[in-house]
Tab-separated table of C-alpha atoms (C1' of nucleotides) in Angstrom:
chain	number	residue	atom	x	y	z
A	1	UNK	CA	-13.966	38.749	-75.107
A	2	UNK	CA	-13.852	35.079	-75.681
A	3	UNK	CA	-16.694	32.781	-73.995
A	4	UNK	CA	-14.193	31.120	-71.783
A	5	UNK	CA	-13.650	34.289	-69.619
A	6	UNK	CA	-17.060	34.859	-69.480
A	7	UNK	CA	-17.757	31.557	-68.260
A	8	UNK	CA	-14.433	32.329	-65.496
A	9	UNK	CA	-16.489	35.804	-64.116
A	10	UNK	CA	-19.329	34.511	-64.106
A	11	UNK	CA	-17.929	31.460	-61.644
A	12	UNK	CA	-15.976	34.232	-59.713
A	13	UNK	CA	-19.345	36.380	-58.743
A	14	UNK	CA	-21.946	33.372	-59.114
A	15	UNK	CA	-24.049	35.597	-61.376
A	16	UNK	CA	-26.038	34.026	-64.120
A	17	UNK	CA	-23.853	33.424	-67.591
A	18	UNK	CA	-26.062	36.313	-69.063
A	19	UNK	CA	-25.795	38.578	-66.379
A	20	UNK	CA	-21.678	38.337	-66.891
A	21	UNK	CA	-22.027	38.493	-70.308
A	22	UNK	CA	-23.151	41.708	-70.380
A	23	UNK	CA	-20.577	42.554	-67.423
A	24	UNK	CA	-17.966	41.266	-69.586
A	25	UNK	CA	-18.893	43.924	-72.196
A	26	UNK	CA	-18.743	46.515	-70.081
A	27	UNK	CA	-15.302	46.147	-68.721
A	28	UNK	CA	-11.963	44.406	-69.906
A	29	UNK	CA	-9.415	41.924	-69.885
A	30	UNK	CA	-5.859	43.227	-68.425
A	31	UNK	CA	-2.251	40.818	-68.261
A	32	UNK	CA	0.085	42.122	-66.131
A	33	UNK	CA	3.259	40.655	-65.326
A	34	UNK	CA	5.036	39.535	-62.080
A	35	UNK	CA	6.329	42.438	-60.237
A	36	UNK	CA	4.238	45.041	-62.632
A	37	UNK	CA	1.705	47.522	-60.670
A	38	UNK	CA	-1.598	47.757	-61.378
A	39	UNK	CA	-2.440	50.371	-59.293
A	40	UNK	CA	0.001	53.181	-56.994
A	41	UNK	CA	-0.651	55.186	-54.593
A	42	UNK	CA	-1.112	59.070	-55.458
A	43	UNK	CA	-3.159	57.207	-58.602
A	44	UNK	CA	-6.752	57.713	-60.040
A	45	UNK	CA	-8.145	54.464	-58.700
A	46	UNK	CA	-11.951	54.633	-60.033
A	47	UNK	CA	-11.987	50.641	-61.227
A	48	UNK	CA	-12.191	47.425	-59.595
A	49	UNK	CA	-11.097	44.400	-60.568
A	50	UNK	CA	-11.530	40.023	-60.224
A	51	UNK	CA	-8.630	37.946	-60.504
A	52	UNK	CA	-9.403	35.807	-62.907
A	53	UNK	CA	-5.858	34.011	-63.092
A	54	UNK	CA	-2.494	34.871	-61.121
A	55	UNK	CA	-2.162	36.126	-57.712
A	56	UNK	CA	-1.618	39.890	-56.409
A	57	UNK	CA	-0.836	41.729	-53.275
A	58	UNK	CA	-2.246	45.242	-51.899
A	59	UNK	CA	0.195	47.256	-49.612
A	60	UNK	CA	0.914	50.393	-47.876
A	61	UNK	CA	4.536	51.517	-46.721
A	62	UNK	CA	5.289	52.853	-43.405
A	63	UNK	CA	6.892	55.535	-41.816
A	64	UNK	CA	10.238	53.308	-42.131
A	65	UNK	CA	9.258	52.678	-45.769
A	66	UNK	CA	8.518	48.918	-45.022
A	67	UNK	CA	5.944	47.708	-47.137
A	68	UNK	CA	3.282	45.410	-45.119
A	69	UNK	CA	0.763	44.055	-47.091
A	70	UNK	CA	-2.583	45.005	-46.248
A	71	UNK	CA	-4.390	41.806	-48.117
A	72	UNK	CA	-3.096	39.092	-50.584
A	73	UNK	CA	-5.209	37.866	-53.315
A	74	UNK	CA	-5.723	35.295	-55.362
A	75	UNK	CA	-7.911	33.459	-58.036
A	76	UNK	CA	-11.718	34.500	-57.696
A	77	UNK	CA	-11.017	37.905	-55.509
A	78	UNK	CA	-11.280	41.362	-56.084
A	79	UNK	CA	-8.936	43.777	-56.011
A	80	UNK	CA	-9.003	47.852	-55.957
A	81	UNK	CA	-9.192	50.682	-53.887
A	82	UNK	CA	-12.098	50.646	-52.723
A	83	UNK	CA	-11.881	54.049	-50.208
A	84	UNK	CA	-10.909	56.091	-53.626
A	85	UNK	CA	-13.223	53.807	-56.057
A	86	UNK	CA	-16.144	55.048	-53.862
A	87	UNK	CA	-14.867	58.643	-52.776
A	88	UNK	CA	-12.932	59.493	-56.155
A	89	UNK	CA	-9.879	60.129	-53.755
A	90	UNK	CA	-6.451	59.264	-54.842
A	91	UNK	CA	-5.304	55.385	-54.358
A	92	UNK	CA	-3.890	55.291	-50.862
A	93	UNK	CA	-1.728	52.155	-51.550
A	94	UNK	CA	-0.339	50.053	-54.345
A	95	UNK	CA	-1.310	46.757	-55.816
A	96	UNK	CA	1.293	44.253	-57.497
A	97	UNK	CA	1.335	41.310	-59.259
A	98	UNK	CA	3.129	38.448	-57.282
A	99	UNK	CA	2.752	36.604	-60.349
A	100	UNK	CA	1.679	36.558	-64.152
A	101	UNK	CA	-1.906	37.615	-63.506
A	102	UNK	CA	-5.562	38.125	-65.505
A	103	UNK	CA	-7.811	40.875	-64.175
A	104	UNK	CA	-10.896	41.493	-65.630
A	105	UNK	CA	-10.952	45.180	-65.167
A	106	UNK	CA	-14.713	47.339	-64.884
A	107	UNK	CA	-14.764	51.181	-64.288
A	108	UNK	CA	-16.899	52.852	-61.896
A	109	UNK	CA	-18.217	54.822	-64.658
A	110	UNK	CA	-19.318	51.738	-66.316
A	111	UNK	CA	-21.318	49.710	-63.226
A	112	UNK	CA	-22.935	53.122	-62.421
A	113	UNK	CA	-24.260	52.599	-66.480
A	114	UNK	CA	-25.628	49.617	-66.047
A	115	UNK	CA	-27.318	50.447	-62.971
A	116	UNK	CA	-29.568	52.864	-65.347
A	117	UNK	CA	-30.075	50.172	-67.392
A	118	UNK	CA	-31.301	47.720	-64.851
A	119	UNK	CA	-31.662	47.609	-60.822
A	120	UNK	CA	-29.761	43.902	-60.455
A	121	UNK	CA	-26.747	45.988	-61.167
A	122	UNK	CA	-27.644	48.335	-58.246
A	123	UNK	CA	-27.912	45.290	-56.524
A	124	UNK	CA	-24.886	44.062	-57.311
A	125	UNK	CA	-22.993	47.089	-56.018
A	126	UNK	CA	-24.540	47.013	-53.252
A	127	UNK	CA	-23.456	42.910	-52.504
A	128	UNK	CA	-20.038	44.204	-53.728
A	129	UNK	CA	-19.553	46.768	-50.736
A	130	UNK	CA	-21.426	44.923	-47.914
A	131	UNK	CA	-19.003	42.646	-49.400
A	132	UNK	CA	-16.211	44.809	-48.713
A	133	UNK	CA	-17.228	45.349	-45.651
A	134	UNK	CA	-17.383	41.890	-44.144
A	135	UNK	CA	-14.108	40.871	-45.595
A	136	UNK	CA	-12.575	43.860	-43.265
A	137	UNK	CA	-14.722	42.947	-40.270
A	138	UNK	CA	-13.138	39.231	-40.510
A	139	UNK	CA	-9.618	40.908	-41.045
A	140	UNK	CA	-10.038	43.298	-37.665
A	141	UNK	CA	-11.572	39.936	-35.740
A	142	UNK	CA	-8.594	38.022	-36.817
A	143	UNK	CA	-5.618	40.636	-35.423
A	144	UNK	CA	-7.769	41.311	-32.349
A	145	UNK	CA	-8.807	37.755	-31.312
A	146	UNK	CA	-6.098	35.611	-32.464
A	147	UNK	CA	-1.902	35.882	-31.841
A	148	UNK	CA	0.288	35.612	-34.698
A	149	UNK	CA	0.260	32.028	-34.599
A	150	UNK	CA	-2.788	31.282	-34.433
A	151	UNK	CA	-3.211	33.757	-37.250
A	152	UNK	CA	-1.205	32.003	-39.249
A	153	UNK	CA	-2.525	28.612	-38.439
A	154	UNK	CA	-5.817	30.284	-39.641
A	155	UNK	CA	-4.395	31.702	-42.928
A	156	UNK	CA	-3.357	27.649	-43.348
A	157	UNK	CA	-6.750	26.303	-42.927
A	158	UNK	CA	-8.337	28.640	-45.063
A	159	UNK	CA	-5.996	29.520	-47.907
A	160	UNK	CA	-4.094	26.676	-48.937
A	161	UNK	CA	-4.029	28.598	-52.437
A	162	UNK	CA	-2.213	31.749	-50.856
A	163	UNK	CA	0.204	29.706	-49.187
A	164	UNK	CA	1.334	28.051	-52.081
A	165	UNK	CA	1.131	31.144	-54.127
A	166	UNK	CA	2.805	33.609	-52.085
A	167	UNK	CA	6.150	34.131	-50.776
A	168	UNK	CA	6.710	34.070	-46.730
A	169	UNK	CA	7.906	37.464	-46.544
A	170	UNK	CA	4.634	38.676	-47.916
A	171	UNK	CA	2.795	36.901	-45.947
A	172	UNK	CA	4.194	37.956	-42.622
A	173	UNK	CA	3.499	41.421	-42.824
A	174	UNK	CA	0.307	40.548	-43.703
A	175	UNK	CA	-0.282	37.965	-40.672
A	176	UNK	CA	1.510	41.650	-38.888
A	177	UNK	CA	4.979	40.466	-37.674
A	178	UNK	CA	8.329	40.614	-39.239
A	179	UNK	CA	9.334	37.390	-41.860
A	180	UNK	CA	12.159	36.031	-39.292
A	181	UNK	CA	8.973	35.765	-36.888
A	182	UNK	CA	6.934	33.902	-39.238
A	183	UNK	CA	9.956	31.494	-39.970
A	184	UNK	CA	10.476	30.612	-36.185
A	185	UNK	CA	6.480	30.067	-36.119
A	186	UNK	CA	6.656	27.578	-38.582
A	187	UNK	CA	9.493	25.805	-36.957
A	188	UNK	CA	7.645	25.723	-33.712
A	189	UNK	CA	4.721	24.159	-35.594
A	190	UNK	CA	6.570	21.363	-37.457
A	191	UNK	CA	7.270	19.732	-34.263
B	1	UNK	CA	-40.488	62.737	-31.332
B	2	UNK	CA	-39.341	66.424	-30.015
B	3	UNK	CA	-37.386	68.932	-31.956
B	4	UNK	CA	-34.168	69.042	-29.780
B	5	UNK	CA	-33.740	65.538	-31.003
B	6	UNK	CA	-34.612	65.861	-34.403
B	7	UNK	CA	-31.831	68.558	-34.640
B	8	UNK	CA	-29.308	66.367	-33.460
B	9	UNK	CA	-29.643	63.764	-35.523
B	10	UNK	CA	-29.440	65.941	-37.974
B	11	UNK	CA	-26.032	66.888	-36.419
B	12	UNK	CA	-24.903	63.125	-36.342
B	13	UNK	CA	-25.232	62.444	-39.812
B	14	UNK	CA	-25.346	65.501	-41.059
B	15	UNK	CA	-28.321	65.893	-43.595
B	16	UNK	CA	-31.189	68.556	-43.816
B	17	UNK	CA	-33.676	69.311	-41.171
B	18	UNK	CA	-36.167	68.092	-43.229
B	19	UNK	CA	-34.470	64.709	-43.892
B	20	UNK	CA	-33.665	64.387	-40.546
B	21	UNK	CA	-37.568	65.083	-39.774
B	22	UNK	CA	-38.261	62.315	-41.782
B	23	UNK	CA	-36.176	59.867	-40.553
B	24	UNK	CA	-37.195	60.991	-36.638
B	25	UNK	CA	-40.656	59.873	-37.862
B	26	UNK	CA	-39.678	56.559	-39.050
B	27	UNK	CA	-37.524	55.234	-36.304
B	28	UNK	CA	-37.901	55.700	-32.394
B	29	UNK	CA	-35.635	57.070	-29.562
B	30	UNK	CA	-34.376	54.039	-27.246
B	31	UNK	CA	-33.046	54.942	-23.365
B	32	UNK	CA	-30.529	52.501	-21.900
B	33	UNK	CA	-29.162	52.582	-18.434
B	34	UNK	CA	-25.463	52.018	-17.635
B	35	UNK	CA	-24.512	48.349	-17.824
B	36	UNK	CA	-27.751	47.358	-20.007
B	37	UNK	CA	-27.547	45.483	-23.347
B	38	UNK	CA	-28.890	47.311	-26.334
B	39	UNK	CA	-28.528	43.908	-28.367
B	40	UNK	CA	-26.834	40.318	-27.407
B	41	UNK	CA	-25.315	37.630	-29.571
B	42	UNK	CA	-27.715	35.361	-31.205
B	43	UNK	CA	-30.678	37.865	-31.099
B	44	UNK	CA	-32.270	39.385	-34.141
B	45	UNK	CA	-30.626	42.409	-35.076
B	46	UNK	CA	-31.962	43.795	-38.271
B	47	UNK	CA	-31.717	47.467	-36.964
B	48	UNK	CA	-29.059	50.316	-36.977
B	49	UNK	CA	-29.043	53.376	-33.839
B	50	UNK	CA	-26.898	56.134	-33.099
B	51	UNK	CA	-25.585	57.298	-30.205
B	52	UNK	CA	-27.152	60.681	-29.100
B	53	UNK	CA	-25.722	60.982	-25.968
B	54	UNK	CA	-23.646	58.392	-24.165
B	55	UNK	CA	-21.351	55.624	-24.420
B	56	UNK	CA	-20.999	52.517	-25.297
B	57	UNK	CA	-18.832	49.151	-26.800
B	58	UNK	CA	-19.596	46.322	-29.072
B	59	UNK	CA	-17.518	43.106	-28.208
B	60	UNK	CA	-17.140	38.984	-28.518
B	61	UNK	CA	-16.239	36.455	-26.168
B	62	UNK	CA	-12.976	34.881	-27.263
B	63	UNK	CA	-12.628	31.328	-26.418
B	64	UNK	CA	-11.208	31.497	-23.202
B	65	UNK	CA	-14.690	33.637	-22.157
B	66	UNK	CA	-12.893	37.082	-21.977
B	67	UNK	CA	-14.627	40.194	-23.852
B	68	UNK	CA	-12.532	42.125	-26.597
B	69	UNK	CA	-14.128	45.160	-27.627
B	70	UNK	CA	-14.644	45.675	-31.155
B	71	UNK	CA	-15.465	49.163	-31.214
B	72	UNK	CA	-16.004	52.239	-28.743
B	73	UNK	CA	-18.730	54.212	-29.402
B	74	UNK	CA	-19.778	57.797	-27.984
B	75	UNK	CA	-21.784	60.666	-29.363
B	76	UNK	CA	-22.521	61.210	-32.724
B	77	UNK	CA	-21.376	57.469	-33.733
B	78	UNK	CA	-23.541	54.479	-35.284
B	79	UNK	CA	-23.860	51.243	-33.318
B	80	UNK	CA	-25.204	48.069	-34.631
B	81	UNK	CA	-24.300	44.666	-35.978
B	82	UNK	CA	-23.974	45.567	-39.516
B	83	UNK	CA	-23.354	42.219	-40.695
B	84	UNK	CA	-26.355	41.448	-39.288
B	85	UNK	CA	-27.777	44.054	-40.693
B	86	UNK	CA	-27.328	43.138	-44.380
B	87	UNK	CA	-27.378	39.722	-44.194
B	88	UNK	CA	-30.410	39.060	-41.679
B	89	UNK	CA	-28.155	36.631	-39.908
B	90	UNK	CA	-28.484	36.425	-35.965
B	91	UNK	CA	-26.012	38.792	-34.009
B	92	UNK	CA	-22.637	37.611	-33.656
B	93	UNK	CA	-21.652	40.453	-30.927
B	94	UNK	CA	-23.062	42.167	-27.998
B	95	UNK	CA	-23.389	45.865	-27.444
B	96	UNK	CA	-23.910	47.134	-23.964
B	97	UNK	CA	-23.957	50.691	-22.230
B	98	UNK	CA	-21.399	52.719	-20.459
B	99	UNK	CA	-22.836	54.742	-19.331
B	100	UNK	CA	-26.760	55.995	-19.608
B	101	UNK	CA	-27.294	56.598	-23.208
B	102	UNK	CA	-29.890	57.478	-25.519
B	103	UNK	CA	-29.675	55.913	-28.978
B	104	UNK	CA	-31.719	56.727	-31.790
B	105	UNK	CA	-33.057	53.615	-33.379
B	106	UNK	CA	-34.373	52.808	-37.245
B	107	UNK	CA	-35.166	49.674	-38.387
B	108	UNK	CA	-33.917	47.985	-41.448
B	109	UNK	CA	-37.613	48.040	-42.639
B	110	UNK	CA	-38.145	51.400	-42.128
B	111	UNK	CA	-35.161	52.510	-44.206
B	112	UNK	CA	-35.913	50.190	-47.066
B	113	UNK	CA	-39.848	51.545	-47.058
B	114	UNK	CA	-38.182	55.250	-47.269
B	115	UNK	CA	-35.844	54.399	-50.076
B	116	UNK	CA	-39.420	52.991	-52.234
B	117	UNK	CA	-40.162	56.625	-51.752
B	118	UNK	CA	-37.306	58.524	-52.639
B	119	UNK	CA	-34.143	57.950	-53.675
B	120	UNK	CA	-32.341	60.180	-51.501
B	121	UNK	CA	-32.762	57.586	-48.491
B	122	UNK	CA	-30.977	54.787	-51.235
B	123	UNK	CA	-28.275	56.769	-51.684
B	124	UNK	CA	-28.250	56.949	-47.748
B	125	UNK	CA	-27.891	53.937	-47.622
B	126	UNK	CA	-24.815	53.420	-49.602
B	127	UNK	CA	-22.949	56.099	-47.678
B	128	UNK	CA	-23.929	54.443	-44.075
B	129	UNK	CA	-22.320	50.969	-46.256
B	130	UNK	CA	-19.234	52.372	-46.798
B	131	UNK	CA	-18.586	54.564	-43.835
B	132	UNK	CA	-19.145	51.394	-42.286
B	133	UNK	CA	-16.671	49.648	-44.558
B	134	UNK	CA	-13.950	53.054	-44.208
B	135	UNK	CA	-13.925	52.597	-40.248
B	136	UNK	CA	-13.142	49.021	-40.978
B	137	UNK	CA	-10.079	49.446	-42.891
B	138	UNK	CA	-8.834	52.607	-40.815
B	139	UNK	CA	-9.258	50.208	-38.059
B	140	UNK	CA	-7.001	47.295	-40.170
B	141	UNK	CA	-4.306	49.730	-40.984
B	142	UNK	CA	-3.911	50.581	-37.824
B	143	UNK	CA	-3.626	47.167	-36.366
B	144	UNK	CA	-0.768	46.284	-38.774
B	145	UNK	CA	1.055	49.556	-38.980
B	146	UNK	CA	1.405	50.340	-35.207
B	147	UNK	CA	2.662	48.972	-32.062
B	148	UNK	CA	0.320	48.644	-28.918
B	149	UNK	CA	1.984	52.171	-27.670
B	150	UNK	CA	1.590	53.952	-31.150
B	151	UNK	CA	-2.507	53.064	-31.286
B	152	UNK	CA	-2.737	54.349	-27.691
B	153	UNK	CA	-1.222	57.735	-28.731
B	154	UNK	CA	-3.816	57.486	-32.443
B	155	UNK	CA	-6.784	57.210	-30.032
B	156	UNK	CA	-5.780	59.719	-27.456
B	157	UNK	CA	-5.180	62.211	-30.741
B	158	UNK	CA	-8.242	61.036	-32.149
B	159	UNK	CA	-10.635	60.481	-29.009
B	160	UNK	CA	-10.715	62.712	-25.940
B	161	UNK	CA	-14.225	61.885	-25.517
B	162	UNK	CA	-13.201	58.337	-25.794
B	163	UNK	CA	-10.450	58.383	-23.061
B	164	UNK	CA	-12.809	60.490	-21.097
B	165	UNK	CA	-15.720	58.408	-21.117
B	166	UNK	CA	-14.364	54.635	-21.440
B	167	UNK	CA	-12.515	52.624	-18.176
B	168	UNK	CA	-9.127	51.558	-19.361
B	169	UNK	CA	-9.768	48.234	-18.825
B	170	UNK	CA	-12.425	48.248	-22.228
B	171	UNK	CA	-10.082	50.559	-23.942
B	172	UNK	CA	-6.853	48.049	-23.711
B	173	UNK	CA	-8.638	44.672	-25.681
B	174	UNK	CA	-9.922	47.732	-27.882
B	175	UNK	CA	-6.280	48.054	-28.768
B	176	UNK	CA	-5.490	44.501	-28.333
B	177	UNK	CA	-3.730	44.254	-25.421
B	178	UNK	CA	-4.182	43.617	-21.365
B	179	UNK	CA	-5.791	45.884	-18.952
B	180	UNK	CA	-1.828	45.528	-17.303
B	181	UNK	CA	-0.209	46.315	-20.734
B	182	UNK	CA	-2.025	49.966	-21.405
B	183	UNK	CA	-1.628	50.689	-17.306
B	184	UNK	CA	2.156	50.209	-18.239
B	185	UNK	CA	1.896	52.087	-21.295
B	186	UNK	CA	0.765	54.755	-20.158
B	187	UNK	CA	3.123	55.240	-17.344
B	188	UNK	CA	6.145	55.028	-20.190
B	189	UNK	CA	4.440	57.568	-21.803
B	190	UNK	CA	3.988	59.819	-18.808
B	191	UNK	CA	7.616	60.326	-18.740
C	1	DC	C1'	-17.677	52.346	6.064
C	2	DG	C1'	-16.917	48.259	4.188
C	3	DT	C1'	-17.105	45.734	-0.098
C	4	DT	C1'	-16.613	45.553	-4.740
C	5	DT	C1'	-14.385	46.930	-8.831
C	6	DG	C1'	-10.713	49.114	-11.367
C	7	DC	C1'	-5.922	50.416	-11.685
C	8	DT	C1'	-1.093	49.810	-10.704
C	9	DT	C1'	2.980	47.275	-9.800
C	10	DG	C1'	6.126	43.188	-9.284
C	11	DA	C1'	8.219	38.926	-10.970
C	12	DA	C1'	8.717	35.231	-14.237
C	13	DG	C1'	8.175	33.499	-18.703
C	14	DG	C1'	7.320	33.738	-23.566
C	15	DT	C1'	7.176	35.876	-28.112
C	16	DC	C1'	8.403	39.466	-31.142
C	17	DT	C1'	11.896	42.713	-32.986
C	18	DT	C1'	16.318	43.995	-34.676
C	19	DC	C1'	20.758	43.238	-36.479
C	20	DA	C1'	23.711	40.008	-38.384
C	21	DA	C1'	25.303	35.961	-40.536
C	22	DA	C1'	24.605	31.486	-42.656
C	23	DT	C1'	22.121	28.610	-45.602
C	24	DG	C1'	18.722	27.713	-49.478
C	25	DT	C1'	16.564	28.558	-53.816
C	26	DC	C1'	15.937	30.286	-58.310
C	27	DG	C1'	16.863	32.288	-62.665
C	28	DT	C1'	20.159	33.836	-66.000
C	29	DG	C1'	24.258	34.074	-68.637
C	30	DG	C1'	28.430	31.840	-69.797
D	1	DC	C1'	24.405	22.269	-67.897
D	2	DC	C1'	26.719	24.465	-64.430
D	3	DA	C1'	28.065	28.537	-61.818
D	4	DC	C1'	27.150	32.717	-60.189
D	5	DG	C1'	24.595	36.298	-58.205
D	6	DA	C1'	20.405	37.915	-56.289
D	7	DC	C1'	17.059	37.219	-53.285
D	8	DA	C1'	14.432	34.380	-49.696
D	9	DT	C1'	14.546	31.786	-45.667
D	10	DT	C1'	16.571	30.246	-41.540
D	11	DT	C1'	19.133	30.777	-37.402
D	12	DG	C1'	21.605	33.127	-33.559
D	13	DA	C1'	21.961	36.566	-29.898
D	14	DA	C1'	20.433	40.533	-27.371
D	15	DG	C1'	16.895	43.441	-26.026
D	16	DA	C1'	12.138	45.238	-25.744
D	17	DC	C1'	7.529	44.439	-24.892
D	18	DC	C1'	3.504	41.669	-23.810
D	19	DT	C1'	1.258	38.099	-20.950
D	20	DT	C1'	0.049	35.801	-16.793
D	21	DC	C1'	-0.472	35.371	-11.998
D	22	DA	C1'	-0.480	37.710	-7.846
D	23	DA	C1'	-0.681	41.312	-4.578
D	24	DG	C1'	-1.357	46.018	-3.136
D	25	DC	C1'	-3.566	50.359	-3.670
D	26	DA	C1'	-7.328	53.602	-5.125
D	27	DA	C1'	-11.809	54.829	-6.256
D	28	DA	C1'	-16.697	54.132	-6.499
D	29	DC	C1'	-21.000	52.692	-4.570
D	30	DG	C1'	-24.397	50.928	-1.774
DNA sequence: CGTTTGCTTGAAGGTCTTCAAATGTCGTGG
DNA sequence: CCACGACATTTGAAGACCTTCAAGCAAACG
């Protein structure tokens, strides 16, 4: 793996350039092209990933087989299943690129070596799943405290990169309404 | 600490009697009275409990000074400000009782000092992280895959003790909604 | 027993959804 | 390079549901 995508994980997790150079050799570089999965449901899902380039979108379908878009990411997130990464269940959604995207891919197998090897990397799992955690916690806060418009008014202050990224009709069923809603919101917000 | 309690918190979390032994010894059984906080925003709260017998409801102030509950919590379930928790930061919620309820209470401390001394309590650890972070995203997907009506009908399936125990009034900003919204809802549904 | 608190109901207004059609945008092949 | 088709966004209309404010009723508690 070249230096350069070193230097980009080691920017995406703030760990020390050494400490990503040996994460770098324990996991690998994937491409994957607009529209291609990286992960579906039904799947072994025992990896996570950081975007290191592109942008990608996680999603479940409904009883109506709508898909609504559980989180949309972008450069410097993770991505992955995290219920089956921990459990060893089967993925419960699917993840697609939105665009031409570079993961840097690490098993579970692998971060659970390296934790033998030394405890930062015990650490580090650790960060990554309180991690987890708070991300969700924000998520909940946001549909329970907010209505869509102020959601989306949220989504504008803090992810100028998404919006620019991603497509409206992703982004509404992520915000939780329909995309006809989010166009009318936008048109009440121009004024 | 007596033996009737030790027992069920082994029940709540579902370890040995000896683990459970240990852990009675390490953190302390708290008694709060109906209407009593067990922990306010901006307080320390670098501590975990779980409810032995009772009831009770985590929730913020939104910015017009209402509450929304952020969880409902009876028997067997874990109450604290997790984020908290992990990060050391001040509260950023309040949890208050029901209705009398006994809580068991560990410190973070306490559970780091038992994981110096055997693994088993780090390993603990990580499960109480990611049931923590599992709740969370049940909670997400069921925010954006279901109307007002349909989570109603997922927490009467899923909670009798819930419906039981909780005013409707707590259990409708639970859901997201008005006190008047669920009293409606539940009338459709009655038909 | 009366007061407080919670629940229900009514009316008006606003937003979201659905279905449908029109307009925009983008990429590809001619 | 333009034209076409495919797909995304916008807009319209009707209907459902939620919210707010207000009032009436019920239950709980001192």
């Amino acid at each position: 793996m070249n230096k350069d995508y070193v230097r980009r994980i080691q920017e995406n997790i703030s760990i020390s350039y050494d400490k990503s150079l040996i994460l770098s050799e324990n996991g690998e570089i994937v491409k994957i092209k607009k529209n291609e999965y990286w992960l579906s449901e039904g799947k072994e899902a025992d990896k996570l990933a950081f975007i290191i380039q592109g942008a990608m979108r996680s999603y479940v379908m409904n009883e109506k087989g709508e898909e609504i878009n559980l989180l949309l990411q972008v450069n410097q997130d993770f991505i992955g299943d995290y219920e089956s990464y921990i459990s060893g269940k089967k993925a419960s959604f699917y993840i697609k690129a939105l665009i031409d995207t570079e993961l840097f891919v690490i098993s579970k197998k692998s971060i659970d070596q390296l934790g033998c090897q030394d405890a930062f990397w015990i650490d580090f799992k650790t960060k990554m799943s309180d991690y987890a955690f708070l991300e969700a916690k924000r998520r909940i806060e946001d549909l329970l405290l907010f209505t869509p418009e102020e959601r989306y008014l949220n989504l504008v202050k803090k992810s100028q990169e998404v919006l620019q990224k991603i497509p409206q009709k992703y982004i509404s069923t992520y915000l939780g309404i329909t995309p006809q809603s989010l166009s009318r919101i936008r048109k009440r917000i121009m004024k």
